[in-house]
Amino acid sequence: MAGIYIHVPFCTVKCAYCDFYSVARPDMADAYIDAVGKEYRARRHETGDAPINTLYIGGGTPSLLSPAQFAKLISYFDLGPVKEFTIEANPDDIDDAHVETWADCGVNRVSIGVQSLVDAELQAVGRRHNAGQAIEAIAKIQSHRIDNISGDLIYGLPGQTPDSFSYSLDTLLSTGIKHLSAYCLSYEEGTRLWRWLQQGRVAPTDDDIIAVMYDMLCQRARTAGFEHYEISNFALPGYRSRHNSSYWHGVPYLGLGPGAHSCDIHGTRRYVPSDIRAYITAPETAAIVDEESDTDRANDRIMTSLRTAEGLDLSQFTPAQQQELKALAAPHVASQRLVVTGRGFAIPEMSFMLSDAVIRDLLL
């Protein structure tokens, strides 16, 4: 099996924390859509004969595409039914016409960027919707034949407290979503939020408060019946993200559009430079090979696998690498930051907040 990711690089306003590639040029959408079709025809062989199992349209803001534009984009992909077809959406873009078109085109999963259900917290990071719009958007999607909804939340937002996060979390879980993604706010260099941090206009949330919010997240999600299957992702049984799980488990995928990344059937990685003008000019040759050594590929497996509840499978490594990994893992096993599994090692939920340090120590 294989997957396809399409990056839609348009936003009306860039959120203060976002470092994904996007441009405020929705007037370029028609040319971009045609370019994606050309790129796909030129690169579809990279996934071999494997059937396309998942299709994921992210961004940017894919929900900015009009219903007609979305339908045209999908018309370039003669894939047959895929098991999971996801679109990312902003709450304030969601109306009957959009959702009906998505459903008609085969979308069966919507990932909605809620982030918070407290208006002041949304305004603090430049989100363009309010809490009421997010709740209404979820209900509208559910009423249009798409019940597999993933909601995104952020903890550590400026002005956020454990009580306000508790309200957002409990309210979102009560809507009937099937999947929850929750991320700690990060201050990425080059973003508006990072500049505000340098200027003293915002301050990072205290680590102890972050820990309280994270513990709350894990406990409330578990009580609601969600599996904590990846550091930032929770799902009701049967509703794990197939597409993202494919990334973490090394399944080939084709990334289309400026800012997208790929990994073909031979393990070769490619990326499309984040330049929409250059992309539209020559989409067939836009992708560039990302040269990796065998050690680089092994480290990729370590980084992605240890983010999951299943953890690292040592059988994917050479005997010499296995011995090195066991030695590197030993101190973390002794301190219970790693647990030994039937396949190798996994980071237990109680240590997920320390995962960056654990993974860094295991890199070859």
CSV table of C-alpha atoms in Angstrom, one decimal:
chain,number,residue,atom,x,y,z
A,1,MET,CA,0.0,0.0,0.0
A,2,ALA,CA,1.0,3.6,-0.4
A,3,GLY,CA,-0.3,7.1,0.3
A,4,ILE,CA,-0.5,10.5,-1.3
A,5,TYR,CA,-0.1,13.9,0.4
A,6,ILE,CA,-1.1,17.1,-1.4
A,7,HIS,CA,0.1,20.4,0.1
A,8,VAL,CA,-2.2,23.3,-0.5
A,9,PRO,CA,0.0,26.3,0.3
A,10,PHE,CA,-2.7,29.0,0.8
A,11,CYS,CA,-3.7,31.0,3.9
A,12,THR,CA,-5.5,34.3,4.2
A,13,VAL,CA,-3.7,35.0,7.4
A,14,LYS,CA,-0.8,33.0,8.8
A,15,CYS,CA,-1.2,31.9,12.4
A,16,ALA,CA,1.4,33.3,14.7
A,17,TYR,CA,2.9,29.9,15.6
A,18,CYS,CA,2.9,28.3,12.1
A,19,ASP,CA,6.1,27.5,10.2
A,20,PHE,CA,4.6,25.4,7.4
A,21,TYR,CA,4.9,26.9,4.0
A,22,SER,CA,2.0,29.0,2.9
A,23,VAL,CA,1.3,32.2,0.9
A,24,ALA,CA,-1.5,34.7,1.0
A,25,ARG,CA,-2.1,34.2,-2.8
A,26,PRO,CA,-5.4,32.4,-3.3
A,27,ASP,CA,-5.5,34.0,-6.7
A,28,MET,CA,-2.9,31.5,-7.7
A,29,ALA,CA,-5.0,28.5,-6.8
A,30,ASP,CA,-6.2,27.6,-10.3
A,31,ALA,CA,-2.7,27.5,-11.7
A,32,TYR,CA,-1.5,25.6,-8.6
A,33,ILE,CA,-4.2,22.9,-9.1
A,34,ASP,CA,-3.2,22.4,-12.8
A,35,ALA,CA,0.4,22.1,-11.6
A,36,VAL,CA,-0.4,19.4,-9.1
A,37,GLY,CA,-2.1,17.4,-11.8
A,38,LYS,CA,1.1,17.6,-14.0
A,39,GLU,CA,3.3,16.7,-11.1
A,40,TYR,CA,1.3,13.7,-10.2
A,41,ARG,CA,1.3,12.4,-13.8
A,42,ALA,CA,5.1,12.8,-13.9
A,43,ARG,CA,5.8,11.1,-10.5
A,44,ARG,CA,3.0,8.6,-9.9
A,45,HIS,CA,5.5,5.7,-10.7
A,46,GLU,CA,7.4,6.5,-7.4
A,47,THR,CA,4.9,4.4,-5.4
A,48,GLY,CA,5.2,1.4,-7.9
A,49,ASP,CA,2.2,-0.9,-8.3
A,50,ALA,CA,1.2,-0.5,-4.6
A,51,PRO,CA,-2.5,0.5,-4.3
A,52,ILE,CA,-3.1,4.0,-2.9
A,53,ASN,CA,-4.5,3.4,0.6
A,54,THR,CA,-4.7,7.0,1.9
A,55,LEU,CA,-5.0,10.5,0.4
A,56,TYR,CA,-4.3,13.5,2.7
A,57,ILE,CA,-4.8,17.1,1.7
A,58,GLY,CA,-3.0,19.4,4.1
A,59,GLY,CA,-1.6,22.9,4.2
A,60,GLY,CA,-1.7,25.7,4.4
A,61,THR,CA,-5.5,25.8,4.4
A,62,PRO,CA,-7.0,23.4,1.9
A,63,SER,CA,-10.5,24.4,2.9
A,64,LEU,CA,-9.9,27.8,1.2
A,65,LEU,CA,-10.3,26.0,-2.2
A,66,SER,CA,-13.8,26.6,-3.6
A,67,PRO,CA,-15.9,23.5,-4.1
A,68,ALA,CA,-15.3,23.8,-7.8
A,69,GLN,CA,-11.5,24.1,-7.3
A,70,PHE,CA,-11.5,21.1,-4.9
A,71,ALA,CA,-13.4,19.0,-7.4
A,72,LYS,CA,-11.0,19.9,-10.2
A,73,LEU,CA,-8.0,19.0,-8.0
A,74,ILE,CA,-9.4,15.6,-7.2
A,75,SER,CA,-10.3,14.9,-10.9
A,76,TYR,CA,-6.6,14.5,-11.6
A,77,PHE,CA,-6.4,11.4,-9.4
A,78,ASP,CA,-8.0,8.3,-10.8
A,79,LEU,CA,-7.4,6.2,-7.7
A,80,GLY,CA,-10.6,4.4,-7.0
A,81,PRO,CA,-11.9,4.2,-3.5
A,82,VAL,CA,-9.2,4.8,-0.8
A,83,LYS,CA,-9.5,3.6,2.7
A,84,GLU,CA,-8.9,7.0,4.2
A,85,PHE,CA,-9.3,10.4,2.5
A,86,THR,CA,-8.6,13.3,4.8
A,87,ILE,CA,-8.8,17.1,4.3
A,88,GLU,CA,-7.6,19.6,6.8
A,89,ALA,CA,-10.0,22.5,7.4
A,90,ASN,CA,-10.4,25.7,9.3
A,91,PRO,CA,-13.8,26.1,11.1
A,92,ASP,CA,-14.7,29.4,9.5
A,93,ASP,CA,-14.4,27.9,6.0
A,94,ILE,CA,-16.9,25.1,6.6
A,95,ASP,CA,-20.3,25.5,4.9
A,96,ASP,CA,-22.8,23.1,3.3
A,97,ALA,CA,-21.4,23.6,-0.2
A,98,HIS,CA,-17.9,22.7,0.9
A,99,VAL,CA,-18.8,19.7,2.9
A,100,GLU,CA,-21.1,18.3,0.3
A,101,THR,CA,-18.4,18.6,-2.4
A,102,TRP,CA,-15.9,16.9,-0.1
A,103,ALA,CA,-18.2,14.0,0.5
A,104,ASP,CA,-19.1,13.7,-3.2
A,105,CYS,CA,-15.4,13.5,-4.0
A,106,GLY,CA,-14.8,10.7,-1.5
A,107,VAL,CA,-13.5,12.5,1.6
A,108,ASN,CA,-14.3,10.4,4.6
A,109,ARG,CA,-12.3,12.2,7.2
A,110,VAL,CA,-11.9,15.9,8.2
A,111,SER,CA,-9.1,17.2,10.4
A,112,ILE,CA,-10.3,20.5,11.9
A,113,GLY,CA,-8.0,23.1,13.4
A,114,VAL,CA,-9.9,23.9,16.6
A,115,GLN,CA,-6.7,24.7,18.7
A,116,SER,CA,-8.8,26.1,21.6
A,117,LEU,CA,-12.4,26.8,22.6
A,118,VAL,CA,-11.5,30.0,24.4
A,119,ASP,CA,-11.8,33.0,22.2
A,120,ALA,CA,-9.0,35.0,23.9
A,121,GLU,CA,-6.6,32.2,23.4
A,122,LEU,CA,-7.5,31.9,19.7
A,123,GLN,CA,-7.0,35.7,19.3
A,124,ALA,CA,-3.6,35.6,21.0
A,125,VAL,CA,-2.1,33.4,18.3
A,126,GLY,CA,-3.9,34.9,15.3
A,127,ARG,CA,-6.6,32.3,14.6
A,128,ARG,CA,-9.4,33.7,12.4
A,129,HIS,CA,-12.3,31.6,13.9
A,130,ASN,CA,-14.0,31.7,17.2
A,131,ALA,CA,-15.0,28.9,19.6
A,132,GLY,CA,-18.6,29.0,18.5
A,133,GLN,CA,-17.7,28.5,14.8
A,134,ALA,CA,-15.6,25.5,15.7
A,135,ILE,CA,-18.5,23.7,17.5
A,136,GLU,CA,-20.8,24.6,14.6
A,137,ALA,CA,-18.4,23.4,12.0
A,138,ILE,CA,-18.1,20.0,13.7
A,139,ALA,CA,-21.8,19.6,13.8
A,140,LYS,CA,-22.1,20.6,10.2
A,141,ILE,CA,-19.6,18.0,9.0
A,142,GLN,CA,-21.3,15.3,11.0
A,143,SER,CA,-24.6,16.2,9.3
A,144,HIS,CA,-23.1,15.6,5.8
A,145,ARG,CA,-22.1,11.9,5.8
A,146,ILE,CA,-18.7,12.4,7.3
A,147,ASP,CA,-18.5,11.2,10.9
A,148,ASN,CA,-14.8,10.6,11.1
A,149,ILE,CA,-13.6,14.0,12.5
A,150,SER,CA,-10.2,14.7,14.1
A,151,GLY,CA,-9.9,17.8,16.2
A,152,ASP,CA,-6.6,19.7,16.9
A,153,LEU,CA,-5.8,21.3,20.2
A,154,ILE,CA,-2.8,23.3,21.4
A,155,TYR,CA,-1.7,23.5,25.1
A,156,GLY,CA,0.7,26.1,26.4
A,157,LEU,CA,-1.0,29.0,24.5
A,158,PRO,CA,-0.5,32.5,25.8
A,159,GLY,CA,-2.8,33.2,28.7
A,160,GLN,CA,-4.0,29.5,28.8
A,161,THR,CA,-4.5,27.9,32.3
A,162,PRO,CA,-5.1,24.3,33.2
A,163,ASP,CA,-8.8,25.2,33.8
A,164,SER,CA,-9.2,26.8,30.4
A,165,PHE,CA,-7.4,23.9,28.7
A,166,SER,CA,-9.7,21.5,30.7
A,167,TYR,CA,-12.7,23.4,29.3
A,168,SER,CA,-11.5,23.2,25.7
A,169,LEU,CA,-10.5,19.5,26.0
A,170,ASP,CA,-13.8,18.4,27.7
A,171,THR,CA,-16.0,20.4,25.3
A,172,LEU,CA,-14.2,19.1,22.2
A,173,LEU,CA,-14.4,15.5,23.4
A,174,SER,CA,-18.1,15.9,24.0
A,175,THR,CA,-18.8,16.7,20.3
A,176,GLY,CA,-18.3,13.1,19.2
A,177,ILE,CA,-15.0,13.5,17.4
A,178,LYS,CA,-13.3,10.2,16.7
A,179,HIS,CA,-9.7,11.4,16.8
A,180,LEU,CA,-7.7,14.0,18.8
A,181,SER,CA,-4.4,15.6,18.0
A,182,ALA,CA,-2.9,17.8,20.8
A,183,TYR,CA,0.4,19.7,20.5
A,184,CYS,CA,2.4,21.7,22.9
A,185,LEU,CA,2.9,25.2,21.6
A,186,SER,CA,6.4,25.6,20.1
A,187,TYR,CA,8.2,28.9,19.3
A,188,GLU,CA,9.6,28.2,15.8
A,189,GLU,CA,12.3,30.6,14.6
A,190,GLY,CA,11.0,32.9,11.9
A,191,THR,CA,7.3,32.8,13.0
A,192,ARG,CA,5.5,35.9,14.4
A,193,LEU,CA,5.2,34.1,17.8
A,194,TRP,CA,9.0,33.6,17.9
A,195,ARG,CA,9.5,37.3,17.2
A,196,TRP,CA,7.0,38.2,20.0
A,197,LEU,CA,9.1,36.0,22.3
A,198,GLN,CA,12.3,37.9,21.4
A,199,GLN,CA,10.5,41.2,22.0
A,200,GLY,CA,9.2,40.1,25.4
A,201,ARG,CA,5.6,40.3,24.2
A,202,VAL,CA,4.9,36.7,25.2
A,203,ALA,CA,6.5,34.2,27.6
A,204,PRO,CA,6.6,30.4,27.3
A,205,THR,CA,4.2,28.6,29.7
A,206,ASP,CA,5.9,27.2,32.8
A,207,ASP,CA,7.1,23.6,32.3
A,208,ASP,CA,5.2,22.5,35.4
A,209,ILE,CA,1.9,23.9,34.0
A,210,ILE,CA,2.6,22.2,30.7
A,211,ALA,CA,3.0,18.9,32.6
A,212,VAL,CA,-0.3,19.4,34.4
A,213,MET,CA,-2.0,20.0,31.0
A,214,TYR,CA,-0.4,17.0,29.4
A,215,ASP,CA,-1.4,14.7,32.3
A,216,MET,CA,-4.9,16.0,32.1
A,217,LEU,CA,-4.9,15.4,28.3
A,218,CYS,CA,-3.8,11.8,28.7
A,219,GLN,CA,-6.3,11.0,31.5
A,220,ARG,CA,-9.3,12.7,30.0
A,221,ALA,CA,-8.7,11.1,26.6
A,222,ARG,CA,-8.3,7.7,28.2
A,223,THR,CA,-11.5,8.1,30.2
A,224,ALA,CA,-13.3,9.0,26.9
A,225,GLY,CA,-12.1,5.7,25.4
A,226,PHE,CA,-9.3,7.1,23.2
A,227,GLU,CA,-6.1,5.2,22.6
A,228,HIS,CA,-2.9,7.2,23.0
A,229,TYR,CA,-1.2,5.7,20.0
A,230,GLU,CA,1.4,8.4,19.2
A,231,ILE,CA,2.9,11.1,21.3
A,232,SER,CA,0.5,13.8,20.1
A,233,ASN,CA,-2.4,11.6,18.8
A,234,PHE,CA,-5.3,9.9,20.4
A,235,ALA,CA,-8.1,7.8,18.7
A,236,LEU,CA,-11.2,5.8,19.4
A,237,PRO,CA,-10.6,2.1,18.5
A,238,GLY,CA,-10.6,1.8,14.7
A,239,TYR,CA,-10.0,5.5,14.1
A,240,ARG,CA,-6.3,5.9,14.2
A,241,SER,CA,-5.0,8.1,11.3
A,242,ARG,CA,-4.1,5.6,8.7
A,243,HIS,CA,-2.1,8.2,6.7
A,244,ASN,CA,0.0,9.5,9.5
A,245,SER,CA,0.6,6.0,10.8
A,246,SER,CA,2.0,5.1,7.4
A,247,TYR,CA,4.6,7.8,7.8
A,248,TRP,CA,5.6,6.4,11.2
A,249,HIS,CA,5.8,2.9,10.0
A,250,GLY,CA,7.8,3.5,6.8
A,251,VAL,CA,5.0,3.0,4.2
A,252,PRO,CA,5.9,4.7,0.8
A,253,TYR,CA,4.1,8.0,0.1
A,254,LEU,CA,4.1,10.6,-2.6
A,255,GLY,CA,4.1,14.3,-1.6
A,256,LEU,CA,2.8,16.8,-4.1
A,257,GLY,CA,2.9,20.6,-4.1
A,258,PRO,CA,5.5,23.1,-2.8
A,259,GLY,CA,6.6,22.2,0.7
A,260,ALA,CA,5.7,18.5,0.4
A,261,HIS,CA,8.0,15.6,1.2
A,262,SER,CA,8.0,12.0,-0.2
A,263,CYS,CA,9.5,8.6,0.4
A,264,ASP,CA,9.3,6.2,-2.5
A,265,ILE,CA,9.3,2.4,-2.7
A,266,HIS,CA,13.1,2.3,-2.6
A,267,GLY,CA,13.3,4.5,0.5
A,268,THR,CA,14.5,7.5,-1.5
A,269,ARG,CA,13.3,10.8,0.0
A,270,ARG,CA,12.4,13.8,-2.0
A,271,TYR,CA,11.1,17.3,-1.3
A,272,VAL,CA,9.5,20.0,-3.3
A,273,PRO,CA,11.0,23.5,-2.6
A,274,SER,CA,8.7,26.0,-0.9
A,275,ASP,CA,8.4,28.3,-3.9
A,276,ILE,CA,5.0,28.4,-5.5
A,277,ARG,CA,6.0,30.5,-8.5
A,278,ALA,CA,8.8,28.1,-9.4
A,279,TYR,CA,6.5,25.1,-8.8
A,280,ILE,CA,3.8,26.3,-11.2
A,281,THR,CA,6.4,27.0,-13.8
A,282,ALA,CA,7.8,23.5,-13.8
A,283,PRO,CA,5.9,21.1,-11.6
A,284,GLU,CA,7.1,17.9,-13.4
A,285,THR,CA,10.7,18.5,-12.3
A,286,ALA,CA,10.1,20.3,-9.0
A,287,ALA,CA,10.9,17.5,-6.6
A,288,ILE,CA,14.6,17.2,-5.5
A,289,VAL,CA,16.2,14.1,-4.1
A,290,ASP,CA,17.1,14.4,-0.4
A,291,GLU,CA,20.4,12.5,-0.2
A,292,GLU,CA,20.6,10.2,2.8
A,293,SER,CA,23.1,7.7,4.1
A,294,ASP,CA,22.2,4.3,5.5
A,295,THR,CA,22.7,5.8,9.0
A,296,ASP,CA,20.4,8.7,8.1
A,297,ARG,CA,17.7,6.2,7.1
A,298,ALA,CA,18.2,4.3,10.3
A,299,ASN,CA,17.9,7.4,12.4
A,300,ASP,CA,14.7,8.3,10.5
A,301,ARG,CA,13.2,5.0,11.6
A,302,ILE,CA,14.3,5.6,15.2
A,303,MET,CA,12.8,9.1,15.3
A,304,THR,CA,9.5,8.1,13.8
A,305,SER,CA,9.1,4.7,15.5
A,306,LEU,CA,9.7,5.9,19.0
A,307,ARG,CA,6.9,8.4,18.7
A,308,THR,CA,4.4,5.6,18.5
A,309,ALA,CA,3.0,3.4,21.3
A,310,GLU,CA,4.4,0.3,19.4
A,311,GLY,CA,7.9,1.7,19.5
A,312,LEU,CA,11.0,0.6,17.8
A,313,ASP,CA,11.3,-2.8,16.0
A,314,LEU,CA,14.9,-3.9,16.2
A,315,SER,CA,14.5,-6.4,13.4
A,316,GLN,CA,14.6,-3.4,11.0
A,317,PHE,CA,18.2,-2.8,11.8
A,318,THR,CA,21.5,-4.6,11.1
A,319,PRO,CA,23.0,-6.8,13.8
A,320,ALA,CA,25.6,-4.2,14.5
A,321,GLN,CA,23.0,-1.5,14.8
A,322,GLN,CA,20.9,-3.6,17.0
A,323,GLN,CA,23.8,-4.1,19.5
A,324,GLU,CA,24.5,-0.4,19.4
A,325,LEU,CA,20.9,0.5,20.0
A,326,LYS,CA,20.6,-1.9,23.0
A,327,ALA,CA,23.7,-0.3,24.6
A,328,LEU,CA,22.3,3.2,24.0
A,329,ALA,CA,18.9,2.2,25.3
A,330,ALA,CA,20.2,0.5,28.5
A,331,PRO,CA,20.3,3.7,30.7
A,332,HIS,CA,16.8,4.7,29.7
A,333,VAL,CA,15.5,1.2,30.3
A,334,ALA,CA,17.0,1.3,33.8
A,335,SER,CA,15.3,4.6,34.5
A,336,GLN,CA,12.0,3.4,32.9
A,337,ARG,CA,12.1,6.1,30.2
A,338,LEU,CA,12.1,3.1,27.8
A,339,VAL,CA,10.4,-0.2,28.2
A,340,VAL,CA,11.5,-3.5,26.5
A,341,THR,CA,8.9,-4.9,24.2
A,342,GLY,CA,8.7,-8.2,22.2
A,343,ARG,CA,10.2,-6.3,19.2
A,344,GLY,CA,12.5,-3.8,20.8
A,345,PHE,CA,11.8,-0.7,22.8
A,346,ALA,CA,9.0,1.8,23.4
A,347,ILE,CA,8.6,5.0,25.3
A,348,PRO,CA,5.9,4.6,27.9
A,349,GLU,CA,3.1,7.3,28.1
A,350,MET,CA,4.5,8.6,31.4
A,351,SER,CA,7.8,9.4,29.6
A,352,PHE,CA,6.3,10.9,26.4
A,353,MET,CA,7.1,14.4,27.6
A,354,LEU,CA,10.8,13.4,27.7
A,355,SER,CA,10.7,11.7,24.3
A,356,ASP,CA,13.0,14.3,22.5
A,357,ALA,CA,15.8,13.6,24.9
A,358,VAL,CA,15.3,9.8,24.8
A,359,ILE,CA,15.2,9.7,21.0
A,360,ARG,CA,18.3,12.0,20.7
A,361,ASP,CA,20.3,9.6,22.9
A,362,LEU,CA,19.4,6.6,20.6
A,363,LEU,CA,20.4,8.2,17.3
A,364,LEU,CA,23.3,6.3,15.7
